[in-house]
Structure formats: C-alpha cells, structure tokens
Short mmCIF file of C-alpha atoms and ligand atoms in Angstrom, two decimals:
data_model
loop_
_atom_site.label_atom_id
_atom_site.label_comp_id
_atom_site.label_asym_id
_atom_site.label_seq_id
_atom_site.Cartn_x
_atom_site.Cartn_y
_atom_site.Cartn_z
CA UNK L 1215 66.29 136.16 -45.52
CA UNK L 1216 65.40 135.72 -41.83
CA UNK L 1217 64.68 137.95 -39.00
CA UNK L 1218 63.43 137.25 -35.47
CA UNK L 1219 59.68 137.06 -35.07
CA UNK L 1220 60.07 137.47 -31.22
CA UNK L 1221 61.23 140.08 -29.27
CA UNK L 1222 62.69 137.74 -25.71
CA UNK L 1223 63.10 140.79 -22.73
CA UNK L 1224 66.02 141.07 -20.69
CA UNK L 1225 63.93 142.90 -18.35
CA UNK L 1226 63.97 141.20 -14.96
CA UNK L 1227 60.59 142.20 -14.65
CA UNK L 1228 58.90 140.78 -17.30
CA UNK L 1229 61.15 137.55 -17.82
CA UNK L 1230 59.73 134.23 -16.48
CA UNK L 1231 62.79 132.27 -17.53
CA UNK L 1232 66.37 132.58 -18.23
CA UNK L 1233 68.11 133.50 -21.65
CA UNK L 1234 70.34 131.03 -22.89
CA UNK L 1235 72.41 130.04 -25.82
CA UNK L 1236 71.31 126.24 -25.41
CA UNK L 1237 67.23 125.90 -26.76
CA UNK L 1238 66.32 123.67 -24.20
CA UNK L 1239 66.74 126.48 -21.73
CA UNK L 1240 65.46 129.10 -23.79
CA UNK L 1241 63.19 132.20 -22.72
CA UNK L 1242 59.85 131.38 -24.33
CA UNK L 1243 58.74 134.71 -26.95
CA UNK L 1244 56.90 137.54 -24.54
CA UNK L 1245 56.37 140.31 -26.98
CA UNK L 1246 54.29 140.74 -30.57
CA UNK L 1247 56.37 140.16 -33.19
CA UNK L 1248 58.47 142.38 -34.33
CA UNK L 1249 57.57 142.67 -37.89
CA UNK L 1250 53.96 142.02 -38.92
CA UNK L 1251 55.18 140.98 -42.66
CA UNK L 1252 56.71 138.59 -43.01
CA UNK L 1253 56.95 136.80 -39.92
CA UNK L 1254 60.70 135.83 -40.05
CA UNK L 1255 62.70 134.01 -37.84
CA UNK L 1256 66.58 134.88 -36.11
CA UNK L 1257 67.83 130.74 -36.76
CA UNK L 1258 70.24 129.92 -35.21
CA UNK L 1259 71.88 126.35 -34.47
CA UNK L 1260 74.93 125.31 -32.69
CA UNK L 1261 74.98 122.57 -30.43
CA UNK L 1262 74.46 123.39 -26.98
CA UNK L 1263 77.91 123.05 -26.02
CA UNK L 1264 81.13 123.74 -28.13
CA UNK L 1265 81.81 120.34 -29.40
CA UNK L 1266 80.38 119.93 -32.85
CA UNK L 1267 78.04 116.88 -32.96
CA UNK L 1268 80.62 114.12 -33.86
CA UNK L 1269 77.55 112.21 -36.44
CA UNK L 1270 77.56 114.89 -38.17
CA UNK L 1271 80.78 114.50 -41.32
CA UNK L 1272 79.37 118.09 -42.34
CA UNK L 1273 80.57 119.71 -38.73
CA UNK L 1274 83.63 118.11 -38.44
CA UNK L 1275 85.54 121.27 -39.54
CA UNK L 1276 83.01 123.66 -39.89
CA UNK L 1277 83.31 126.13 -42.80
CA UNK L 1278 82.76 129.48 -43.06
CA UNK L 1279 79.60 130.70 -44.61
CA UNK L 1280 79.39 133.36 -46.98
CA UNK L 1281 77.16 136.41 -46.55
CA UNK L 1282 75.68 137.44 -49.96
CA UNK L 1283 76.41 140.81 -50.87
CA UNK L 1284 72.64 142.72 -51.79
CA UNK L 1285 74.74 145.82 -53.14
CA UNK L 1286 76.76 143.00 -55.94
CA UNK L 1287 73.62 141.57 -56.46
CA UNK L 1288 71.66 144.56 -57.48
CA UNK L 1289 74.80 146.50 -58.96
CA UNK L 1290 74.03 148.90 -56.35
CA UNK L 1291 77.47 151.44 -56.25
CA UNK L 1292 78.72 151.33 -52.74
CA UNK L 1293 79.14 155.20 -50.83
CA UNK L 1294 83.11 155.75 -49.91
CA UNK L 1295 83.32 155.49 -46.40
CA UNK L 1296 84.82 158.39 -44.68
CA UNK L 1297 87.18 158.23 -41.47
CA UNK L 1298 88.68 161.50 -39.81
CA UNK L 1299 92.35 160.25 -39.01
CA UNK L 1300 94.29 161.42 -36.21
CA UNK L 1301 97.44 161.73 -38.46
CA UNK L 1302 96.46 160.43 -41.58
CA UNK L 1303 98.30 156.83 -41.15
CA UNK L 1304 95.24 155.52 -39.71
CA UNK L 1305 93.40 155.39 -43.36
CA UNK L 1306 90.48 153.16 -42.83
CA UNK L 1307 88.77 154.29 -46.03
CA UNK L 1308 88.30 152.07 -48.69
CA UNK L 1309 88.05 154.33 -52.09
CA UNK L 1310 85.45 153.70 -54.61
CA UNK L 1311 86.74 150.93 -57.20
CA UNK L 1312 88.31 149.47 -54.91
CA UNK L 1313 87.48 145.33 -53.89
CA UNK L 1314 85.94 144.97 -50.48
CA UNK L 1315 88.19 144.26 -47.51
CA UNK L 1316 87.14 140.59 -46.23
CA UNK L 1317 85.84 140.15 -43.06
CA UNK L 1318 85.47 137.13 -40.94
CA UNK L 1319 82.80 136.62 -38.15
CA UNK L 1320 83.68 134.21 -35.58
CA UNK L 1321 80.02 133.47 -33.65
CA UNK L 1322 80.72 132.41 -29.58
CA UNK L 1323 77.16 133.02 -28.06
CA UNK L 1324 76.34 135.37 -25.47
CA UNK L 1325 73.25 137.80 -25.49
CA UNK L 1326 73.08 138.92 -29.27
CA UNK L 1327 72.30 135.84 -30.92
CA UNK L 1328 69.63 134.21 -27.89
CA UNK L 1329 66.47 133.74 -29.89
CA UNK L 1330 65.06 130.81 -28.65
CA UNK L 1331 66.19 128.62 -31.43
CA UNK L 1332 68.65 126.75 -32.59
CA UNK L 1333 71.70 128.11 -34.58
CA UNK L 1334 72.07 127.43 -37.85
CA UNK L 1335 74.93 128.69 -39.72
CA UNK L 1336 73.72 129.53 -43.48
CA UNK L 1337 70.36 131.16 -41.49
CA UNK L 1338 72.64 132.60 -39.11
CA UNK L 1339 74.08 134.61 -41.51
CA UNK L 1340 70.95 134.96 -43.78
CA UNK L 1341 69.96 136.74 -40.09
CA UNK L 1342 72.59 138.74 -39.72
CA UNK L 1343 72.21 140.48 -43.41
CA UNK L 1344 68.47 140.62 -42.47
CA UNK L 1345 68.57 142.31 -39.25
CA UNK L 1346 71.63 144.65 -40.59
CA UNK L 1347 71.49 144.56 -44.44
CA UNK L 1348 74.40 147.52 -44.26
CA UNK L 1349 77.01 144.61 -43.28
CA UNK L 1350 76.67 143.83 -46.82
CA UNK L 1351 77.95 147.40 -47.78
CA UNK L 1352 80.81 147.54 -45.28
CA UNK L 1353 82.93 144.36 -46.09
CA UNK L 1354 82.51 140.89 -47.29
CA UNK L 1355 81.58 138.91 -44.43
CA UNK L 1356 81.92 134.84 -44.30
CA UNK L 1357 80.62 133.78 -40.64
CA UNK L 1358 81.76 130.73 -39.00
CA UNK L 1359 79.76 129.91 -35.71
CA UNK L 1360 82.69 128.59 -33.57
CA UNK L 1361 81.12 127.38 -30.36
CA UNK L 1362 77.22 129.08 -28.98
CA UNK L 1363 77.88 129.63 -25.12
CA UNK L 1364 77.22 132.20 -22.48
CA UNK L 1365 80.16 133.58 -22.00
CA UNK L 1366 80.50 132.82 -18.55
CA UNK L 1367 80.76 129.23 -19.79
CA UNK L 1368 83.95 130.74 -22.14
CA UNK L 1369 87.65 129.85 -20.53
CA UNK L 1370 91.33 129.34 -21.21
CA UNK L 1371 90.20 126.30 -23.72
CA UNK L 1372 87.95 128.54 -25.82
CA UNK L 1373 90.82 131.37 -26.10
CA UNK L 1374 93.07 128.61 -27.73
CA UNK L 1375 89.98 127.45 -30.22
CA UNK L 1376 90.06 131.20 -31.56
CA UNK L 1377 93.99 131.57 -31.41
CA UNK L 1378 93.93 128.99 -33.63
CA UNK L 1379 91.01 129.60 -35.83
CA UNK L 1380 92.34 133.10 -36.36
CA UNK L 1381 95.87 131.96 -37.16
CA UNK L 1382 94.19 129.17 -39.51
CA UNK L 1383 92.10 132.29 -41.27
CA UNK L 1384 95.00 134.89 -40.92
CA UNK L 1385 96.02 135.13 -44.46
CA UNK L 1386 91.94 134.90 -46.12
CA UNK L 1387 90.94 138.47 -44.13
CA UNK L 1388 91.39 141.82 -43.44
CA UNK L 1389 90.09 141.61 -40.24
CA UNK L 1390 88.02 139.82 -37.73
CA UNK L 1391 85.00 140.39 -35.70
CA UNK L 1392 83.69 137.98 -32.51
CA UNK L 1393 80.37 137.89 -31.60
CA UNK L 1394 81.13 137.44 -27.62
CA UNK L 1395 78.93 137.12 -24.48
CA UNK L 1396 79.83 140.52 -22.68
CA UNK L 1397 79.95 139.25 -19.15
CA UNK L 1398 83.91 137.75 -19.61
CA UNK L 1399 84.77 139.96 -23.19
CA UNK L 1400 87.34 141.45 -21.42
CA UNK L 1401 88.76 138.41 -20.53
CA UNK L 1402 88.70 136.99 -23.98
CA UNK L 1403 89.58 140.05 -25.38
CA UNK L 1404 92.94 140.25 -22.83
CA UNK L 1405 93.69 136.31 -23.80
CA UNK L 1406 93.80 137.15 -27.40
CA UNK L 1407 96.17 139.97 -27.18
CA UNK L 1408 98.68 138.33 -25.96
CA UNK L 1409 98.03 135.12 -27.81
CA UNK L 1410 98.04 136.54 -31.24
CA UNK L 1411 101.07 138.31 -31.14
CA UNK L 1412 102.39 140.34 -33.38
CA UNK L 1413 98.94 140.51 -34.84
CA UNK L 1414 98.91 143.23 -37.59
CA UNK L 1415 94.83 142.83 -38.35
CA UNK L 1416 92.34 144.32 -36.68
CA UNK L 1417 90.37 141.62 -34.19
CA UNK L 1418 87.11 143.03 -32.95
CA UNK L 1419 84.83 141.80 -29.82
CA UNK L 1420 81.58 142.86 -29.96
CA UNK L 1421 77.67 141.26 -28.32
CA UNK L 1422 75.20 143.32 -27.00
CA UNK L 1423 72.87 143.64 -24.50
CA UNK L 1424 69.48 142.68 -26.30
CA UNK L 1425 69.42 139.68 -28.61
CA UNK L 1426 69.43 140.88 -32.16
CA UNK L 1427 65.87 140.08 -32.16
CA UNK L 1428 64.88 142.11 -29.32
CA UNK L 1429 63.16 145.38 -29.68
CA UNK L 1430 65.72 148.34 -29.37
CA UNK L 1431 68.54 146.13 -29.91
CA UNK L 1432 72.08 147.31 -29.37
CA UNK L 1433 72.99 144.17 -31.48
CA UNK L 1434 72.41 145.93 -35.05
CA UNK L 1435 74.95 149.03 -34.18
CA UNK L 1436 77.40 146.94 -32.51
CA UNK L 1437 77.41 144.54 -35.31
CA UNK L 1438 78.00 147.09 -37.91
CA UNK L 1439 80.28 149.09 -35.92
CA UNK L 1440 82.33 146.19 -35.34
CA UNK L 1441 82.01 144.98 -39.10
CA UNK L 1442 83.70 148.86 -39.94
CA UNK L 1443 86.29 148.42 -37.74
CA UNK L 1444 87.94 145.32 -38.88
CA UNK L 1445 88.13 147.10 -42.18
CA UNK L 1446 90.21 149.83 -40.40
CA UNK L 1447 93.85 149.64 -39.97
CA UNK L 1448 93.62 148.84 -36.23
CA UNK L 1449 95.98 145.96 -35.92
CA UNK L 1450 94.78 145.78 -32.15
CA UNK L 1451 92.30 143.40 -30.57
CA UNK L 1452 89.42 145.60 -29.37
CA UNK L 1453 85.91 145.80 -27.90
CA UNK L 1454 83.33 147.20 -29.79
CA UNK L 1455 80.64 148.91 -27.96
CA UNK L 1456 78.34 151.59 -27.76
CA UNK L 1457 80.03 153.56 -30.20
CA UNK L 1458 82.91 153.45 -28.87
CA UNK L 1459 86.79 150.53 -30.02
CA UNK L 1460 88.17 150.08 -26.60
CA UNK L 1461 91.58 148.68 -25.93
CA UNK L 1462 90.79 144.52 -25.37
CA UNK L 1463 93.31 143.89 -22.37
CA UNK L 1464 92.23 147.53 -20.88
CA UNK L 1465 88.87 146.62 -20.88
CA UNK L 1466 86.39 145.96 -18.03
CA UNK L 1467 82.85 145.07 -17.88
CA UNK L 1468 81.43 148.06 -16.12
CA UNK L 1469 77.68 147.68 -16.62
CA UNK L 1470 75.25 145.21 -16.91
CA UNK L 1471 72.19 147.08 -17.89
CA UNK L 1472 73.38 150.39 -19.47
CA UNK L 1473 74.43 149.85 -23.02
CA UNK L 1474 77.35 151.38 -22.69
CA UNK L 1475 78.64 148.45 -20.88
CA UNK L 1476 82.60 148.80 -21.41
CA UNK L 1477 84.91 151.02 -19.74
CA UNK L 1478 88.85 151.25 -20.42
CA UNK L 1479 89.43 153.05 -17.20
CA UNK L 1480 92.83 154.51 -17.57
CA UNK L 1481 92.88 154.82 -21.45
CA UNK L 1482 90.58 156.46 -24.09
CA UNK L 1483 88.81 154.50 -26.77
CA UNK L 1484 90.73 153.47 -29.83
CA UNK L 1485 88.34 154.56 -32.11
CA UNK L 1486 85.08 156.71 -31.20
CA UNK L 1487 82.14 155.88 -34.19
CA UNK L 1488 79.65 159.16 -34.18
CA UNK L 1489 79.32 160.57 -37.82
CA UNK L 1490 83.26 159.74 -38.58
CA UNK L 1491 85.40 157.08 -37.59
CA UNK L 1492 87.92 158.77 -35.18
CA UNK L 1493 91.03 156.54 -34.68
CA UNK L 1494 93.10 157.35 -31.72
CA UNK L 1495 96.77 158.29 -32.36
CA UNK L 1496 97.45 155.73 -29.61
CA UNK L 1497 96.68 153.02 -31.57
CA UNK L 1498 99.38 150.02 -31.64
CA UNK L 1499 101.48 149.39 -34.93
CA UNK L 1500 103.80 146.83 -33.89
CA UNK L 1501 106.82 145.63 -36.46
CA UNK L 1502 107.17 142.11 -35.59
CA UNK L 1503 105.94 138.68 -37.33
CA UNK L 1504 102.69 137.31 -36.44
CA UNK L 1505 103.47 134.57 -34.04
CA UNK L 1506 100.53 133.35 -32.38
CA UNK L 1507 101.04 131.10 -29.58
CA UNK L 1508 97.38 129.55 -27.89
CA UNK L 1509 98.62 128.21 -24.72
CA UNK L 1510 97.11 129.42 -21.25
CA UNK L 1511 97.78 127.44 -18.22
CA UNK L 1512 93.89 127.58 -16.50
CA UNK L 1513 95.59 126.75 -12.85
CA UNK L 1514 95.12 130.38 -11.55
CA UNK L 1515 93.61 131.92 -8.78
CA UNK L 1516 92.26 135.71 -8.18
CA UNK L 1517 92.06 136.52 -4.77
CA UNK L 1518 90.37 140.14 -3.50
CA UNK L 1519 91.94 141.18 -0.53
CA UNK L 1520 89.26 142.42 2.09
CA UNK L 1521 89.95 143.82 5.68
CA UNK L 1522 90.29 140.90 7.89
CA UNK L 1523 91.56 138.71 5.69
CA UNK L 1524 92.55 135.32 6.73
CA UNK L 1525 96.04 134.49 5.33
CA UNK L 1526 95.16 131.19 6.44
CA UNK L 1527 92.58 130.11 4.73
CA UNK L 1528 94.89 131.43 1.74
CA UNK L 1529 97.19 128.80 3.41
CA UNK L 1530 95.01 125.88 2.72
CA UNK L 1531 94.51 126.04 -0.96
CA UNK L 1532 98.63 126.15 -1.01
CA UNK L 1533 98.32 122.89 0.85
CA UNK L 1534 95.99 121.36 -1.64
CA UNK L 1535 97.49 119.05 -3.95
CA UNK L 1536 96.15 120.75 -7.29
CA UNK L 1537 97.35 123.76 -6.18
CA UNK L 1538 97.29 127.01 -8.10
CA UNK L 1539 100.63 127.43 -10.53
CA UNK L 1540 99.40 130.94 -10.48
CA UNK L 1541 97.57 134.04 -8.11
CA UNK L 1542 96.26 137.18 -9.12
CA UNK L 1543 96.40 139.43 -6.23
CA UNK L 1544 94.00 142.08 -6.13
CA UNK L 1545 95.13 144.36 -3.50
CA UNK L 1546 93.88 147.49 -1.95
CA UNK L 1547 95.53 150.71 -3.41
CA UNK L 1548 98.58 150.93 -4.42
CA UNK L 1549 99.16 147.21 -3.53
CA UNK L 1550 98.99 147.04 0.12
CA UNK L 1551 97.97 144.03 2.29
CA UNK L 1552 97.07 143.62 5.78
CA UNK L 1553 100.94 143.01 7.65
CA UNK L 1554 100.12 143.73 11.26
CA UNK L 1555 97.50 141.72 12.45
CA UNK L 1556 97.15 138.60 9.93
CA UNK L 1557 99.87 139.40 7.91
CA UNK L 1558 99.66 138.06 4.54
CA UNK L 1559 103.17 138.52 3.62
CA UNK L 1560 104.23 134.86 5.25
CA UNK L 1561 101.55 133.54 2.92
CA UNK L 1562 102.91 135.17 -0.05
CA UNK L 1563 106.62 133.65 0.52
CA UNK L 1564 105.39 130.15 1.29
CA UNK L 1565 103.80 130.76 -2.05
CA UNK L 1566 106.53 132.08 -4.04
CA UNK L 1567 108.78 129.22 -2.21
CA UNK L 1568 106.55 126.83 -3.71
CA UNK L 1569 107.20 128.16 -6.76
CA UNK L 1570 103.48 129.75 -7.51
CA UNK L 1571 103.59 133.32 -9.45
CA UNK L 1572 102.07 136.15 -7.28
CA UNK L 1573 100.97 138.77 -9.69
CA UNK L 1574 99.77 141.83 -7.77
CA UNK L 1575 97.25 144.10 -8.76
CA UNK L 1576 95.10 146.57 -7.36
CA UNK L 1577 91.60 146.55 -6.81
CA UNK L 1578 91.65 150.36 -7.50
CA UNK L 1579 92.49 151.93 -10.91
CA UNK L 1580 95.64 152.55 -11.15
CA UNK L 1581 98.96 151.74 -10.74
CA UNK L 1582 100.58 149.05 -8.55
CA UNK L 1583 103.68 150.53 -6.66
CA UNK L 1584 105.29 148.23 -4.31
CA UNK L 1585 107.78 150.13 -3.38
CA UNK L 1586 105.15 153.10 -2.11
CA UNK L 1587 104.06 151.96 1.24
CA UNK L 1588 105.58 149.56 3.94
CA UNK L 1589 102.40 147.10 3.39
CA UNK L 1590 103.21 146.53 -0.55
CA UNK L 1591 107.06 146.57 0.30
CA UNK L 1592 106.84 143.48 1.83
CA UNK L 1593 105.09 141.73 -0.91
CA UNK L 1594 107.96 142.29 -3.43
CA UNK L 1595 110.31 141.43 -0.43
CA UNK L 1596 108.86 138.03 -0.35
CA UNK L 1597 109.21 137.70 -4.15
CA UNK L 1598 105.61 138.99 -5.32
CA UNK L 1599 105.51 140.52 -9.34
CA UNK L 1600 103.62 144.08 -9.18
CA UNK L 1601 101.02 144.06 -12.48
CA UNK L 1602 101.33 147.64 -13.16
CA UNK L 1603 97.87 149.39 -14.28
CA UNK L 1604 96.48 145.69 -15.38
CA UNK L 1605 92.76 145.24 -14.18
CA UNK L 1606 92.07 141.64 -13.41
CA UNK L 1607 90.65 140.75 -17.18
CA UNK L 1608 93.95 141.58 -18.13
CA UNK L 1609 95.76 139.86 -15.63
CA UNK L 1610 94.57 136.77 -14.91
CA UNK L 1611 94.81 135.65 -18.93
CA UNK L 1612 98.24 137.30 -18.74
CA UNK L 1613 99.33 135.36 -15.96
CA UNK L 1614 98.34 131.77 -17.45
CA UNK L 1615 99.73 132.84 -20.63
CA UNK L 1616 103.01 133.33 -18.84
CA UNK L 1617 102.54 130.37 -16.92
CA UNK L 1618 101.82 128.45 -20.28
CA UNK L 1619 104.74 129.38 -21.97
CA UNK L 1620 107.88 130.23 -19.86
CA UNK L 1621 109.30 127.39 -17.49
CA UNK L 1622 112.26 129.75 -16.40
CA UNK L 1623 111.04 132.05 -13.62
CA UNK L 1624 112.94 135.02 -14.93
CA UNK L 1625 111.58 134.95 -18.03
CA UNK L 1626 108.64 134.68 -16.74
CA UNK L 1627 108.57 137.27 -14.59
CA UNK L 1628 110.35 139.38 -17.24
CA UNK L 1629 106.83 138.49 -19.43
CA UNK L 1630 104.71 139.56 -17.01
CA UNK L 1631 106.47 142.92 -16.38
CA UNK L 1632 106.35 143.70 -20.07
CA UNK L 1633 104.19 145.56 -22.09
CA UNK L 1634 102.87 142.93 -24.23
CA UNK L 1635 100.11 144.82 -26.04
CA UNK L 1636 99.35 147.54 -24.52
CA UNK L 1637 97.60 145.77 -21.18
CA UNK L 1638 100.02 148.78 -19.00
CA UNK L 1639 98.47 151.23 -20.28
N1 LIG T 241 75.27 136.31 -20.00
C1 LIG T 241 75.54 136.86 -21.30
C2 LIG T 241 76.91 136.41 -21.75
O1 LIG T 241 77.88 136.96 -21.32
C3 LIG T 241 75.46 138.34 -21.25
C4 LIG T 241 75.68 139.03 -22.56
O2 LIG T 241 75.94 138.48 -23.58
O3 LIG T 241 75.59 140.25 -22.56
O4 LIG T 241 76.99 135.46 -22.50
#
C-alpha cells in the first residue's frame, strides 16, 4: 500500500515551480508529510508523453491492473448502498449478495495524480486503494493508466485513444471512470459523447483540484464519487465534481480555484451525491446499438467575436493553404455579428463558398437564434449553421466529429443540428 509522503501546493503563493505530469518538471515536496507512519509514497509512472516506451514488450498494450478488494480479503460484508431515485428506473443500488459491478479506471493525468514521481501502474493503483480504501467497497476497479498529461496537452488524438479503449473494454464493465486534467474535461467529456454513441454504460470524468497527495484533497471524494457513479445506471458520459454528475457536452470549466469547478449552465446536474445518490429524471436512456465511431477532424477554429472585429484578418487564415475545414463562431447574444461597419457576413460566405462549416454559437448562455435580429440573419443568409444552446466544449468536438465523419454537407449540417446526446440542452 502506498500513499503520498508530500503534500505539493497549488497555492500560487507558496509554489516555486510548476506542477506537472512529466517528473522532470515536477514541483519539488513543500509541506511535512502527510502521514508521520509510515512514510508512503503516491507512485506513479507513465512516460512523460502518451506513447508507451517502445523497449519496453511489457507496455506495448498495456493491461489493466487489478485493485485488490480489502473487504474480499478480510470477509468484511459490504453495506447496501442506498440511492433515492427520481422514478424508481434509475436503481443504482446493488443489493447485498449480489457480485460487484466492475469498474474500469482509465488514468489521463491532470492535477490528481501530480506527485512528483513517476507513475507506475500496479503502485498507482496500490495508491489509489490507499488514499481511498472505500473504492474497494464500491465496485471492482482494474486501472489502466492510458496516457499521464496535463490536460491542456489532451486533443482530438487522445479522444480517439479512449473511444477505442472504451469500445475495446465495453463488454468487461459496468462502467467507466477517467481520471482527467480539469482545464479541457469538458472538451473530452463533449468528444466522447458523441463518439461513443449509443453508449448504454455510464462513462465518468472526474480530477481534482489538489493532487491526491495534497492536504485537503478534493481527489479522494471525487474519486469515490465517480467510482459510485459508474455503478449507477447512468448510461451518459458525465463530469464528476464536487458532489455534483454533470451532463459531459453541457459542461464548462467555470473555476479554477473553487472546488466546485464545473458548471452545466443551462441544465441541472445528473446526479447530486449528499447523503443519497439523487439521479435526475433527465437522465438519457437511449435504445440504439452501441456504435462508437473515434474520428474527429482537429482542422477547426474558434473564433470570439469582439467589437471591432476585423473580418479581415478572419480573411487571411481563409487564404492560408491549411485552412480550417471547420469554425466555431462564438458570437455575441443571440448570434449577432458586427454588419455595418466591418461586416463579417462577406467573410462568412467566402467561407461557406469554400466549403468550411460555420457553426455559430454564442458567447452568452443560451440559445442561438438567427432568425432574431438583422445581425444573426445574415449569417444564416450566407449559409452559417446556428449551434443551439452548445457552449464551445461542446461545439468545437461536435464540429470535428461532423467534419470527421460526413463528406455530404447536408448530412452534415443535419448532424450538427441534431441532438446527439443531449449537447442542446
Ligand atoms: N492543468 C491541470 C490539467 O488540466 C489542471 C487540473 O488538473 O485541474 O491537467
């Protein structure tokens, strides 16, 4: 059993160097340890970047590692777990007798796992049942540490890697859990909706924003909060924070400090976690086969309107050879754009002409109506898409999803317009 000896800060005003997944880079220890007795340590390996080291036969495919249950060990009887259901579908609760649902823990970096060492993947999960021994009680866990990055590092390429690692697992689990950087979550979270579709397992996001080793961690409740949920009968990809299972593609990063760090402005939680599980009646239960597809076509653009913009310089990056196959719009209000003085509505039709997507969204919450004003008008004149309620997590993987998959422009568009899972509130 491990456990971090070191407490790292995230405090701006103690830190003297950055966090980071990759060792070399690593905050050095600040605070007493955390534990007198024993003096454990949070392991963790993982190469620095997400290739697995190609010497080494034993990472090749990487397998997932088993946590050991204490409670089968010991013969210790497990408690029934009790849920308060919206309508009694929702039944989370697994009944005394009754096998453990199987749970498996993808591992992608970000905050919750930074410790200062390398990642190791049988201490990895020797540190997760040390540093929350109750994941042991909730579900049988086998952890697989897919790539170790701060998720500002994670992109299209990464969403495919767990497409297809969940599709490989499907069958073997109940549900899934992601350890996740929280900075692009929402992004991820948004890609894998719409990549796993017709997903009838629960897929769960979760980080934190204190390593696991860190004093007053978020990291243990998220963990085990997240570890519950993918037991539940949520067939949705979520984020798991703070107490709270928001919506995945409703989701938005809305603090960086607080630890209530995820908002789903628009739509309420999926699940709230106090003394009972409360599942939303909301919840998706969608009667089709699971048919994931991974692709995402990373040649899109988000562009925030401001006052004064210059369509021109807009212009330019049409010109460029790479140009984008795909722009997220972020416009003001309901979707309006500048069309008196540097009108951007030229812009858009040179772009559509060229055959590049113009998704439009607003930077608001809210819906997009471009039929509401004479300045959003225009933009569906010139052949713009409106994005409904999406926020821009949801969009922009949305978009090079589309992109990815549909040649023909009506079907496309027809994608784009359509509720996929749930991102239109
Ligand atoms: N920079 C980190 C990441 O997104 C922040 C976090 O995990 O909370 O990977």
């Amino acid at each position: 059993m491990s456990a971090p000896s070191e407490a790292p800060s995230t405090s701006p005003s103690t830190s003297t160097s950055p966090l980071s997944p990759n060792p070399s880079n690593a905050a050095p220890p600040r605070h007493p340890p955390l534990r007198r007795t024993p003096p454990t340590r949070l392991h963790l390996d993982i190469p620095p970047n997400d290739e697995p080291s190609k010497n080494d036969p034993s990472r090749a495919r990487p397998q997932p590692t088993t946590l050991r249950s204490h409670s089968d060990q010991a013969g210790i009887p497990r408690l029934p777990k009790r849920h308060n259901l919206g309508n009694g579908r929702r039944d989370c609760t697994q009944p005394l007798g009754v096998p453990m649902k199987r749970v498996l823990l993808l591992h992608t970096g970000g905050t919750l796992g930074m410790t200062g060492e390398p990642l190791e993947p049988n201490a990895y999960s020797q540190a997760l049942t040390d540093a929350v021994p109750e994941l042991n009680e909730l579900a049988e866990i086998d952890t697989e540490i897919v790539f170790n990055l701060d998720s500002s590092d994670i992109g299209p390429e990464h969403w495919t890697t767990l497409t297809d690692k969940i599709a490989e697992h499907y069958d073997d689990y109940d549900g899934f859990v992601i350890v996740h950087g929280t900075d692009t979550m929402a992004y991820s979270a948004s890609a894998l909706a719409y990549s796993l579709a017709g997903l009838d397992k629960p897929v769960v996001l979760t980080g934190a924003q204190r390593p696991l080793a860190a004093l007053r961690t978020d990291a243990r409740r998220n963990l085990a909060d997240a570890v519950e949920l993918a037991t539940c009968d949520i067939p949705e990809v979520g984020i798991c924070f703070d107490g709270l299972l928001l919506r995945g593609c409703c989701s938005t990063k809305s603090n960086a400090r607080d630890y209530r760090a995820f908002d789903s402005p628009g739509i309420s939680p999926l699940a709230r976690l106090g003394v009972d599980i409360d599942v939303a009646d909301h919840v998706l239960h969608r009667n089709e086969p699971f048919a994931p597809d991974a692709r995402f076509d990373n040649h899109v653009l988000a562009v925030h309107m401001t006052p004064g913009f210059n369509p021109r310089l807009f212009e330019l990056m049409l010109e460029a050879e790479d140009h984008p196959h795909g722009i997220v719009l972020a416009a003001f209000g309901a979707g309006t754009v500048p069309t008196a003085k540097r009108s951007l509505a030229p812009t858009v039709e040179k772009a559509v002409g060229l055959g590049i997507e113009v998704l439009v969204i607003t930077q608001a919450y809210g819906l997009v109506d471009l039929s509401l004003y004479q300045n959003s008008r225009k933009l569906a004149e010139v052949g713009a898409v409106s994005g409904g309620r999406m926020t821009v997590e949801a969009a922009v993987p949305k978009l090079m999803h589309a992109l990815a998959i549909y040649d023909d422009a009506e079907a496309r568009r027809a994608y784009l317009q359509r509720n996929v899972a749930g991102e239109l509130g």
